[in-house]
Each structure stands twice: as structure tokens, then as C-alpha cells.
Coordinates of C-alpha atoms in Angstrom, one line a residue:
M41 CA 121.6 117.6 -15.1
T42 CA 118.3 119.1 -13.7
E43 CA 115.8 117.1 -12.1
S44 CA 113.5 117.3 -15.0
H45 CA 116.0 116.2 -17.3
L46 CA 116.9 113.0 -15.1
W47 CA 113.3 112.1 -15.2
N48 CA 113.2 112.3 -18.8
W49 CA 115.8 109.7 -18.8
I50 CA 114.1 107.6 -16.3
S51 CA 110.6 107.7 -17.6
S52 CA 110.9 105.5 -20.6
P53 CA 113.3 102.9 -18.7
L54 CA 110.4 102.9 -15.9
S55 CA 107.6 102.1 -18.5
I56 CA 109.6 99.5 -20.3
S57 CA 110.7 97.8 -17.0
A58 CA 106.9 97.8 -15.6
L59 CA 105.8 96.2 -18.7
F60 CA 108.8 93.8 -18.7
I61 CA 108.4 92.7 -15.0
S62 CA 104.5 92.2 -15.5
S63 CA 105.2 90.0 -18.5
V64 CA 107.9 88.0 -16.4
F65 CA 105.3 87.5 -13.5
V66 CA 102.5 86.2 -16.0
L67 CA 105.0 83.7 -17.0
F68 CA 105.8 82.9 -13.2
G69 CA 102.2 82.6 -12.5
F70 CA 101.7 79.8 -15.0
L71 CA 105.2 78.2 -14.8
L72 CA 105.8 78.2 -11.0
K73 CA 104.1 75.4 -8.9
P74 CA 101.7 77.0 -6.5
K75 CA 101.6 76.1 -2.9
R76 CA 99.2 73.2 -2.0
N77 CA 96.3 74.6 0.3
S78 CA 94.3 71.1 0.5
I79 CA 93.5 69.6 4.1
R80 CA 96.7 67.9 5.5
R81 CA 96.4 65.1 7.7
H82 CA 98.9 64.5 10.5
D83 CA 101.8 63.0 8.7
R84 CA 104.0 65.1 10.4
T85 CA 105.2 65.4 14.3
V86 CA 103.0 67.8 15.9
S87 CA 102.6 69.1 19.7
T88 CA 99.1 67.8 19.9
V89 CA 97.4 65.5 22.3
T90 CA 94.2 63.2 21.5
S91 CA 91.6 64.4 23.8
D92 CA 90.3 61.3 25.8
V93 CA 86.9 62.9 26.6
G94 CA 85.2 61.2 23.9
S95 CA 83.0 63.2 21.6
V96 CA 83.2 66.9 22.7
N97 CA 79.9 68.9 22.9
I98 CA 81.2 71.9 21.5
T99 CA 77.8 73.6 22.0
G100 CA 77.7 73.3 25.5
D101 CA 77.2 76.3 27.8
T102 CA 80.8 75.9 29.0
V103 CA 82.6 75.7 25.6
A104 CA 83.6 79.0 23.9
D105 CA 83.1 79.5 20.3
V106 CA 86.8 80.8 19.7
I107 CA 89.9 80.1 22.0
V108 CA 92.9 82.8 21.3
V109 CA 96.0 81.5 22.5
G110 CA 98.3 84.8 23.2
A111 CA 97.1 88.5 24.0
G112 CA 99.5 90.5 22.1
V113 CA 98.7 93.0 19.8
A114 CA 97.4 90.3 17.2
G115 CA 95.5 88.4 19.9
S116 CA 93.8 91.0 21.9
A117 CA 92.7 92.7 18.4
L118 CA 91.2 89.4 17.3
A119 CA 89.4 88.7 20.7
Y120 CA 87.8 92.2 20.6
T121 CA 86.8 91.8 17.2
L122 CA 85.3 88.4 17.4
G123 CA 83.9 89.3 20.6
K124 CA 82.1 92.5 19.3
D125 CA 80.6 90.0 16.7
K126 CA 78.8 88.2 19.9
R127 CA 81.2 85.1 19.5
R128 CA 82.2 83.4 23.1
V129 CA 86.0 84.0 23.1
H130 CA 88.4 82.5 25.5
V131 CA 92.0 84.3 25.6
I132 CA 94.8 82.4 27.3
E133 CA 97.9 84.4 27.8
R134 CA 101.1 83.5 29.3
D135 CA 101.7 86.7 31.2
L136 CA 99.1 89.4 31.6
S137 CA 101.8 91.9 33.0
E138 CA 102.7 95.0 30.8
P139 CA 105.2 93.6 28.2
D140 CA 108.5 95.2 27.8
R141 CA 109.7 94.9 24.3
I142 CA 111.9 96.9 21.8
V143 CA 110.0 96.3 18.5
G144 CA 106.2 96.7 18.1
E145 CA 106.5 100.4 18.9
L146 CA 105.5 101.9 15.3
L147 CA 102.3 101.6 13.7
Q148 CA 102.3 102.6 10.1
P149 CA 99.0 104.7 8.7
G150 CA 98.0 101.6 6.9
G151 CA 97.7 99.8 10.1
Y152 CA 96.0 102.9 12.1
L153 CA 93.4 102.7 9.2
K154 CA 92.7 99.0 10.0
L155 CA 92.4 100.2 14.1
L156 CA 89.6 102.5 12.5
E157 CA 87.9 99.8 10.6
L158 CA 87.9 97.4 13.8
G159 CA 86.8 100.2 16.1
I160 CA 89.9 100.0 18.4
E161 CA 91.5 103.2 17.4
D162 CA 91.0 104.7 21.0
C163 CA 94.0 102.0 22.3
V164 CA 96.5 104.6 21.0
E165 CA 94.8 107.3 23.2
G166 CA 96.1 107.9 26.8
I167 CA 99.4 106.2 26.5
D168 CA 101.3 109.3 25.3
A169 CA 101.5 107.9 21.8
Q170 CA 103.2 110.2 19.1
R171 CA 102.1 111.2 15.7
V172 CA 104.2 110.0 12.8
Y173 CA 104.3 111.9 9.4
G174 CA 106.9 110.3 7.6
Y175 CA 110.6 109.2 7.4
G176 CA 113.9 111.0 7.5
L177 CA 116.5 109.3 5.4
F178 CA 120.3 109.6 6.2
K179 CA 123.5 108.8 4.4
D180 CA 126.9 109.8 4.3
G181 CA 126.1 113.4 5.9
K182 CA 123.1 113.7 3.2
R183 CA 119.6 113.8 4.5
I184 CA 116.0 113.7 2.7
R185 CA 112.6 114.0 4.1
L186 CA 109.9 111.5 3.0
A187 CA 106.4 112.4 4.0
Y188 CA 103.4 109.9 3.9
P189 CA 101.2 110.7 1.3
L190 CA 98.0 111.5 3.7
E191 CA 96.3 114.2 1.5
K192 CA 93.4 112.1 0.6
F193 CA 92.8 111.0 4.3
H194 CA 91.2 112.4 7.3
E195 CA 93.7 114.5 9.4
D196 CA 93.5 112.0 12.2
V197 CA 95.1 109.6 10.0
S198 CA 99.0 109.2 10.4
G199 CA 101.5 106.8 12.0
R200 CA 101.6 106.2 15.8
S201 CA 104.6 105.4 17.7
F202 CA 104.2 104.5 21.6
H203 CA 105.6 102.0 24.4
N204 CA 104.7 98.4 23.0
G205 CA 103.6 97.4 26.5
R206 CA 101.2 100.5 27.0
F207 CA 99.7 99.6 23.6
I208 CA 99.1 96.0 24.6
Q209 CA 97.6 96.7 27.9
R210 CA 95.0 99.0 26.3
M211 CA 94.1 96.2 23.8
R212 CA 93.6 94.0 26.7
E213 CA 91.5 96.1 28.6
K214 CA 89.4 96.7 25.5
A215 CA 88.8 93.1 24.7
A216 CA 88.3 92.2 28.4
S217 CA 85.5 95.0 28.6
L218 CA 83.2 92.6 26.5
P219 CA 81.2 90.3 28.6
N220 CA 81.7 87.3 26.2
V221 CA 85.2 87.7 26.2
Q222 CA 87.1 85.9 29.1
L223 CA 90.7 86.7 29.6
E224 CA 92.9 84.3 31.6
Q225 CA 96.4 84.2 32.5
G226 CA 97.7 80.5 31.7
T227 CA 100.3 78.6 29.8
V228 CA 99.0 76.7 26.7
L229 CA 100.9 73.1 26.7
S230 CA 99.5 71.8 23.7
L231 CA 96.6 71.6 21.1
L232 CA 93.6 69.0 21.7
E233 CA 93.0 66.7 18.7
E234 CA 90.4 64.3 18.1
N235 CA 89.9 62.2 14.7
G236 CA 92.4 65.0 12.9
T237 CA 90.3 67.8 14.2
I238 CA 91.6 70.4 16.9
K239 CA 88.8 70.7 20.0
G240 CA 90.8 72.9 22.1
V241 CA 93.9 73.3 24.5
R242 CA 95.7 71.8 27.4
Y243 CA 97.1 74.4 29.6
K244 CA 98.3 75.3 33.1
N245 CA 96.4 78.4 34.7
K246 CA 98.0 80.9 37.0
A247 CA 97.9 78.5 40.1
G248 CA 99.9 75.7 37.9
E249 CA 96.8 73.4 37.5
E250 CA 96.3 71.8 34.6
Q251 CA 93.2 72.6 32.5
T252 CA 91.4 71.8 29.2
A253 CA 89.6 74.2 27.3
F254 CA 87.3 73.5 24.2
A255 CA 86.0 75.4 21.4
A256 CA 85.0 75.2 17.7
L257 CA 88.0 77.3 16.6
T258 CA 91.4 77.6 18.2
I259 CA 93.5 80.6 16.8
V260 CA 97.2 80.5 17.8
C261 CA 98.7 84.1 18.3
D262 CA 101.6 83.5 20.6
G263 CA 103.9 85.5 18.9
C264 CA 107.6 85.3 17.3
F265 CA 108.5 82.2 19.9
S266 CA 105.6 80.2 19.3
N267 CA 105.6 76.9 20.7
L268 CA 102.4 75.7 18.8
R269 CA 103.2 76.8 15.3
R270 CA 104.8 73.6 14.1
S271 CA 101.6 71.8 14.8
L272 CA 99.8 74.0 12.2
C273 CA 102.7 75.3 9.7
N274 CA 106.2 74.4 8.3
P275 CA 108.4 77.2 9.8
Q276 CA 111.5 78.3 7.9
V277 CA 112.7 80.9 10.3
E278 CA 115.6 83.0 9.1
V279 CA 117.4 85.4 11.6
P280 CA 119.4 87.7 9.5
S281 CA 120.4 90.1 12.1
C282 CA 119.6 91.2 15.7
F283 CA 118.3 94.8 17.1
V284 CA 120.0 96.3 19.6
G285 CA 117.7 98.9 21.4
L286 CA 118.3 101.9 23.6
V287 CA 116.0 104.8 24.6
L288 CA 117.4 108.5 24.1
E289 CA 115.8 110.6 26.7
N290 CA 115.0 114.5 26.0
C291 CA 116.4 113.9 22.4
N292 CA 115.5 116.6 19.5
L293 CA 115.4 114.4 16.5
P294 CA 116.3 116.3 13.2
Y295 CA 112.5 115.9 11.7
A296 CA 110.0 116.0 14.6
N297 CA 107.2 113.3 14.6
H298 CA 109.1 111.2 11.7
G299 CA 110.8 108.1 11.8
H300 CA 114.5 108.1 11.1
V301 CA 116.5 105.6 9.0
V302 CA 120.5 106.2 8.9
L303 CA 121.9 103.9 6.2
A304 CA 124.8 103.3 8.3
D305 CA 127.9 100.9 8.0
P306 CA 127.2 97.5 8.1
S307 CA 123.6 98.2 8.4
P308 CA 120.7 100.5 9.4
I309 CA 120.2 102.6 12.5
L310 CA 116.5 103.3 13.3
M311 CA 115.1 105.9 15.5
Y312 CA 111.5 107.2 16.4
P313 CA 109.8 108.9 19.4
I314 CA 107.8 106.4 21.6
S315 CA 106.6 109.1 24.2
S316 CA 106.8 112.9 24.5
T317 CA 110.3 112.6 26.2
E318 CA 111.8 109.3 24.8
V319 CA 113.1 108.1 21.5
R320 CA 113.6 104.6 20.6
C321 CA 116.9 103.9 18.8
L322 CA 117.4 100.6 17.1
V323 CA 121.0 99.5 16.0
D324 CA 120.9 96.6 13.6
V325 CA 124.0 94.1 14.0
P326 CA 123.9 91.6 11.1
G327 CA 124.1 88.0 12.0
Q328 CA 123.2 86.4 15.3
K329 CA 126.3 86.8 17.3
L330 CA 126.3 90.1 19.1
P331 CA 129.1 92.1 21.0
S332 CA 128.9 91.1 24.8
I333 CA 127.0 93.3 27.0
A334 CA 128.2 92.2 30.2
S335 CA 132.0 92.2 29.2
G336 CA 131.6 95.8 27.8
E337 CA 132.2 95.2 24.3
M338 CA 128.6 96.3 23.0
K339 CA 129.3 99.6 24.7
K340 CA 132.6 100.1 23.1
Y341 CA 130.9 98.8 19.6
L342 CA 128.0 101.5 20.0
K343 CA 130.4 104.3 20.5
T344 CA 133.1 103.7 18.3
V345 CA 131.2 102.3 15.2
V346 CA 127.8 103.3 15.6
A347 CA 128.1 106.8 17.4
P348 CA 130.2 108.6 14.6
Q349 CA 127.7 107.6 12.0
M350 CA 124.7 109.2 14.0
P351 CA 123.1 112.6 13.0
H352 CA 124.9 115.1 15.0
E353 CA 121.5 116.2 16.8
V354 CA 121.1 112.9 18.4
Y355 CA 124.9 112.3 19.0
E356 CA 125.0 113.2 22.8
S357 CA 121.8 111.7 23.5
F358 CA 123.0 108.6 22.0
I359 CA 126.3 108.4 24.0
A360 CA 124.0 109.2 27.1
A361 CA 122.0 106.3 26.4
V362 CA 124.8 104.1 26.1
D363 CA 126.5 105.3 29.5
K364 CA 123.3 104.5 31.2
G365 CA 123.7 100.9 30.2
N366 CA 120.1 100.1 29.8
I367 CA 120.7 98.2 26.6
K368 CA 118.5 95.3 25.0
S369 CA 118.5 93.1 21.9
M370 CA 116.5 90.6 20.2
P371 CA 117.0 88.6 17.0
N372 CA 115.0 89.7 13.9
R373 CA 113.1 87.0 12.2
S374 CA 111.7 86.4 8.8
M375 CA 109.2 83.9 8.2
P376 CA 106.9 83.3 5.3
A377 CA 103.3 82.0 5.8
S378 CA 103.7 78.3 5.0
P379 CA 100.4 76.8 6.8
Y380 CA 98.9 73.3 7.2
P381 CA 95.2 73.9 6.9
T382 CA 93.9 72.0 9.9
P383 CA 90.3 71.4 10.8
G384 CA 89.6 73.5 14.0
A385 CA 92.6 75.6 14.1
L386 CA 94.3 78.7 12.7
L387 CA 97.7 80.6 12.8
M388 CA 97.7 84.4 13.0
G389 CA 100.4 87.1 14.2
D390 CA 104.0 86.6 14.3
A391 CA 103.2 82.9 15.0
F392 CA 102.0 82.8 11.4
N393 CA 104.1 85.1 9.5
M394 CA 107.1 87.5 10.2
R395 CA 109.3 89.9 8.3
H396 CA 112.5 91.7 9.0
P397 CA 111.3 94.7 11.2
L398 CA 113.0 97.6 9.4
T399 CA 109.9 99.2 7.8
G400 CA 107.7 98.4 11.2
G401 CA 105.1 96.4 9.1
G402 CA 104.3 93.6 11.6
M403 CA 101.2 95.2 13.2
T404 CA 99.7 96.3 9.9
V405 CA 99.8 93.0 8.7
A406 CA 98.3 91.3 11.5
L407 CA 95.7 94.0 11.8
S408 CA 94.9 93.4 8.1
D409 CA 94.6 89.6 8.5
I410 CA 92.2 90.4 11.5
V411 CA 90.0 92.4 9.2
V412 CA 90.2 89.6 6.2
L413 CA 89.3 86.9 9.1
R414 CA 86.6 88.8 10.7
N415 CA 84.6 89.5 7.2
L416 CA 85.1 85.6 6.3
L417 CA 83.7 84.6 9.7
R418 CA 80.9 86.9 9.7
P419 CA 78.3 85.0 7.7
L420 CA 78.7 81.9 10.0
R421 CA 77.2 81.4 13.3
D422 CA 78.1 77.8 13.3
L423 CA 81.4 77.1 13.6
S424 CA 81.3 73.4 14.6
D425 CA 81.7 71.7 11.1
G426 CA 85.6 71.7 11.5
A427 CA 86.4 70.3 8.3
S428 CA 84.1 72.3 6.2
L429 CA 85.1 75.7 8.0
C430 CA 88.8 74.7 7.3
K431 CA 88.0 74.3 3.7
Y432 CA 86.3 77.6 3.5
L433 CA 89.1 79.4 5.8
E434 CA 91.5 78.1 2.9
S435 CA 90.5 81.4 1.1
F436 CA 91.8 83.5 4.2
Y437 CA 95.4 82.5 3.0
T438 CA 94.6 83.9 -0.5
L439 CA 92.9 86.9 0.4
R440 CA 95.5 88.2 2.9
K441 CA 98.3 87.7 0.5
P442 CA 98.5 90.9 -1.8
V443 CA 98.5 93.0 1.5
A444 CA 100.6 91.0 3.7
A445 CA 103.2 89.7 1.0
T446 CA 103.7 93.3 -0.2
I447 CA 104.8 94.2 3.2
N448 CA 106.9 91.3 3.9
T449 CA 108.7 91.8 0.6
L450 CA 109.6 95.3 0.9
A451 CA 110.6 95.0 4.3
N452 CA 113.0 91.8 3.6
A453 CA 114.1 93.4 0.4
L454 CA 114.6 96.9 1.6
Y455 CA 117.0 95.4 4.4
Q456 CA 119.4 93.7 1.9
V457 CA 119.4 96.9 -0.1
F458 CA 120.0 99.2 2.8
C459 CA 123.0 97.1 4.0
S460 CA 126.3 98.1 2.9
S461 CA 128.7 95.6 1.2
E462 CA 131.8 94.7 -0.4
N463 CA 129.8 94.4 -3.5
E464 CA 130.3 97.0 -5.8
A465 CA 126.9 96.6 -7.3
K466 CA 125.1 96.0 -4.4
N467 CA 126.5 99.5 -2.9
E468 CA 125.8 101.0 -6.2
M469 CA 121.9 99.7 -5.5
R470 CA 121.9 101.0 -2.2
E471 CA 123.1 104.6 -3.5
A472 CA 120.5 104.6 -6.3
C473 CA 118.0 103.9 -3.8
F474 CA 118.6 106.6 -1.6
D475 CA 118.9 109.1 -4.6
Y476 CA 115.6 107.8 -6.1
L477 CA 113.8 108.4 -2.8
G478 CA 114.8 111.9 -3.1
L479 CA 113.8 112.6 -6.6
G480 CA 110.5 113.8 -5.6
G481 CA 106.9 112.8 -7.2
M482 CA 106.0 109.3 -7.9
C483 CA 109.7 108.3 -7.1
T484 CA 109.0 109.3 -3.6
S485 CA 105.3 109.1 -3.1
G486 CA 104.9 105.6 -4.5
P487 CA 107.5 103.8 -2.3
V488 CA 106.5 105.6 0.8
A489 CA 102.9 104.4 0.1
L490 CA 103.8 101.1 0.0
L491 CA 105.8 101.5 3.3
S492 CA 103.2 103.1 5.1
G493 CA 100.7 100.3 4.1
L494 CA 98.6 102.7 2.3
N495 CA 98.9 101.3 -1.2
P496 CA 100.2 97.6 -0.6
R497 CA 100.1 96.5 -4.1
P498 CA 102.6 93.8 -5.4
L499 CA 103.0 95.1 -8.8
T500 CA 103.6 98.7 -7.9
L501 CA 106.5 97.2 -5.4
V502 CA 108.0 95.4 -8.2
C503 CA 108.2 98.3 -10.7
H504 CA 109.4 100.6 -8.2
F505 CA 112.1 98.1 -7.1
F506 CA 113.4 97.5 -10.7
A507 CA 112.9 101.4 -11.3
V508 CA 115.5 102.1 -8.7
A509 CA 117.7 99.3 -10.3
V510 CA 117.2 101.2 -13.9
Y511 CA 118.1 104.4 -12.5
G512 CA 121.3 102.9 -11.1
V513 CA 122.2 101.8 -14.5
I514 CA 121.4 105.0 -16.2
R515 CA 123.7 106.9 -13.2
L516 CA 126.5 104.5 -14.2
L517 CA 126.3 105.1 -17.8
I518 CA 126.3 108.8 -17.5
P519 CA 128.1 110.5 -19.0
F520 CA 130.0 107.8 -20.7
P521 CA 129.2 104.1 -21.0
S522 CA 132.5 102.5 -20.6
P523 CA 132.8 98.5 -20.8
K524 CA 133.2 98.5 -16.9
R525 CA 130.0 100.6 -16.1
I526 CA 128.1 98.5 -18.7
W527 CA 129.0 95.3 -16.5
L528 CA 128.5 96.8 -13.3
G529 CA 125.1 98.0 -14.6
A530 CA 124.3 94.2 -15.6
K531 CA 125.6 93.0 -12.3
L532 CA 123.2 95.5 -10.7
I533 CA 120.3 94.3 -12.3
L534 CA 121.1 90.6 -11.6
G535 CA 121.5 91.6 -8.0
A536 CA 118.2 93.3 -7.8
S537 CA 116.8 90.1 -9.2
G538 CA 118.6 88.1 -6.8
I539 CA 117.3 90.0 -3.8
I540 CA 113.5 90.3 -4.8
F541 CA 112.8 87.2 -6.9
P542 CA 113.5 84.6 -3.9
I543 CA 111.5 86.8 -1.4
I544 CA 108.5 86.6 -3.8
K545 CA 108.8 83.0 -4.7
A546 CA 108.8 82.2 -0.9
E547 CA 105.6 84.4 -0.7
G548 CA 104.1 82.6 -3.3
V549 CA 103.8 84.3 -6.7
R550 CA 100.4 83.0 -7.9
Q551 CA 98.7 84.1 -4.3
M552 CA 100.7 87.3 -4.5
F553 CA 99.9 88.6 -8.2
F554 CA 97.2 86.4 -9.5
P555 CA 95.0 85.7 -6.4
A556 CA 91.9 85.4 -8.3
T557 CA 93.1 82.6 -10.2
V558 CA 93.2 80.4 -7.1
P559 CA 90.1 78.2 -6.4
A560 CA 89.9 79.2 -2.8
Y561 CA 89.5 83.2 -3.7
Y562 CA 85.8 82.2 -4.9
R563 CA 84.8 79.7 -2.1
A564 CA 81.5 80.4 -0.5
P565 CA 80.7 79.9 3.3
P566 CA 79.7 76.3 4.2
V567 CA 76.1 75.7 4.5
K568 CA 75.1 74.1 7.8
G569 CA 74.5 70.2 7.4
E570 CA 76.4 69.8 4.0
T571 CA 78.7 66.9 3.7
K572 CA 82.1 67.6 5.2
C573 CA 85.4 67.6 2.9
S574 CA 87.7 64.9 3.5

């Protein structure tokens, strides 16, 4: 059957599935209980302390407008953005030396567009960052190339990959270059609370002395290991797998300037360049228990299980990297955004929201959130009314949802689809996904536009997800729809629903698909001197 004939089979089910899914979500939007975003009082255990300094004069010369806890990608970009808007920003970071991480090294084109919007695109210059133009996808000896749909953008727009630490140091330098931004090394111990409003933080400076810092707004960006998030949200962190990271040196990837995803057994392998001579390789290992690196079990696992599944072009470089022994690991976390709107404080970055790093969408979500927050704060010169500001900033949680939830849902769903399984229906879904992406046209450009952050639309994501499932069913029913194949097709549809619907429910159906129906969507900036909300 030719590609054109095959598409004729698919096009009708795709249209039907789109209409069906749209109807389903209209129903879900009214039936599912929306998340409550009213200001929560402290009827929970929090790591805050009550300020004993009496009434805090937040307009004093020694007090910042905003305290930013953490100077990673989110914290540094936020500090520069607010500082450029003439805010006095005090950034407190636990360690200002260059980080050494194995994630946060691939910025999707959608994230680069946010860098341009924030005016910090020069932070990817001078760090040997590599341009990324798409992905290579590998499975059982087959390979397809997926290009980013960049035709409508300026030639400078593409993905970027780099050493995470170099990028963060450039961002910190950019923020610290502003005279109204103070960047300090210190460990934040707790938030300072007065009458239900966060007034600042208590921290230890580099010399080990306990200090207090006050601001009208405290934004917590202390990363995936945040020890402050429990004060401001209800974290439900899942750890579906761990990444084992290596650096392949002088490795010629099958597709230059592309990310590479190998649909291996039991779970995916990622590769992408992080400098002109280095390639990052991330081996996903399901669960939280890893083979021991110290005992040599990890080396054996990588050589006997992983290496035979690698593309032949990188096999020798992979074995050399394993023998070199610089093997690192980290857990992959997923956490939907579930904040307690708290006067005087806000969560951002990985402290607030995480998804599986398979698609490299974390920095795109964080930078998109910063753009939303910047636009909300720009009309406000006085941030001192914590309760009114909190009520207004509830719209942040709604306005960010379509972009953030699309990237989150895609990452978590795609990871489940890309993992091998003993379930025959799930393996059919995996095979269907690989072949669907190779069909070309909208079957390729649509999902890649979602993955790259260039078109983060929730309904488009759901339609493509179920189009893959429908395509998988059609494959099963050709040439003869036997009862066994029909039953397997039904299980495939049920399995696809079982993957995506729980993720969407965790993200929030109403906020994700119908944000304009959420009252906070239309909330106007508070007027100075208005009555505080309770």
C-alpha cells in the first residue's frame, strides 16, 4: 500500500477522532471539578518562620522589590528580566560556582524564541553551543529524520545544545550586570511570614552568618531538589526512571546537529551534541534502582544491554566512554503544578513544575512562565499589597497552562509510549508512533512542532496522540480484521486513553483546554489603595 493510499485510510479516522476528542473534553470541562485557586491560609505544615521584627517597611532603601531564591536557568533569567524592568532584585544562590549537570543541556526552538523575547539570546553565545535542527529516531535498525518546522522563522531560530553549567554562568553574569540586581551566595533556610504573608527569607551567607532579607515578593526557583516548595504547593513528585549520563568524545552522530532518540529495550536512549567535540548520551533506566557504578555492574549493563542497541556510527565512542568511567546518574522527576496561592510568594521553574526530561522541554516551560509573569507584573509599580497581588497573580497559573501543560503532557505521555512493554497493545502503540512520525506531512510536522515548543496547543496534542492510536488500529485491521486483531485494537485505544487522560487530569482539564472559562483569566491588575482580599 502506497503512502497516499495509506493516508486516505487515516484521514477520515483522524477527523472523526478530532471531533470525538473535542466533544469529550467539552464534557470533561464541565464535569471535572476545577482546581481551587483561592488564597489558602496556613492550615498545613510549612517551613516558614514568623518575622519577629514587627511591621516590615517594605519600601525602605535596604529592602528589595523581589527576592529570587536560586540562580539556575529560571532564577537567573527571571532576575535579569525583572531587573531590566527597574525592579530591585536580590538573588540568593546556594552555590555560585559552575554547575555540573547531565540535564538542562538542550533548549528547544520554542525556548530559544523565549530567550529572544526576554533579550537574553546572547547567553548561548561564546559557550560552544551547537545548533539543533531536529531529531533522528531509531528503532530495530530503522531510522527516520524529523526536522523542526522552522520555515516561517528567522534563520537564527533553531534549537541549541550546550554544557548546562556554561549556559547558567552566562545567565548569572547577564543578571549581575544590572546595577539593581544583587547576586549573593547563601543558603536559604526558611521563608519569613507575617500575618499570613511572606515578607522575605532567612538565610546563611557565604561566611555562615544567619541573615534576613525582605522584599514585597519572594519567588522560589531553587530547582528540583527544592526544600521550600512544601511551603507553597502540594508536591506530588513521581520518579518513573533515572538517567545515566556519559559524554562521547569526537563522536560522529548519524545526523549532524540533531538530537537522537533510540527506542531501545527497556526504555529510550538520548544523544545530542553539547560542544563541537562532545556528545551527551543519556540512557534511561526505568525505576529508581540503578546497577551499581562502584561494583562495575553499571559498566556491564551499558556494554551488554545498551551498546548492542546503539546506532553503529556511535558504538565505538559509546564503549570508549563507558571504559573511561565518568558515569553520572540522576532521577527523572515529574510533578504537576499544584500551588497554594500565598500572599508575598510565588514558585517558578523545577521547584514548581517538572516533567520527564525525554523531550527537553523544561527550560522552554520555565522561560515561557517568565514571559507570562513579566507581562503580568509590568503594569504594577507597587508590589506591597501582598494579598491583592496574590489574588491578581492567580491568573499566572491559568495563563501559563496551555503552553506548560502541552509540553508536560507530551513529555510524560511520550515516555510511556517509547518504553518497551510485555503488553502487546502498548508495543503496537510504540510501533505505530514510530511509523506515524515517518509518514511525513502533518503527521511529522505536527508532532515535531509540539515537541519543539513552536506550536504548544493542547487540542493539537490530543488529536495527534489519538491519530497515532487510530493509525495503529488500522494497521492491525489490514488486510483482514480477525477477532483477535479487533480485540487488540480495542486494547490499544484503551491503553492510549489510560496513558494520556490521567496526565491531563493532573494538569487540569479546565485550565488546559478552556482557560478563558477560569475567572482569574480576566483578572485586572490591583489598584493601589483598594481593599485587600481576604
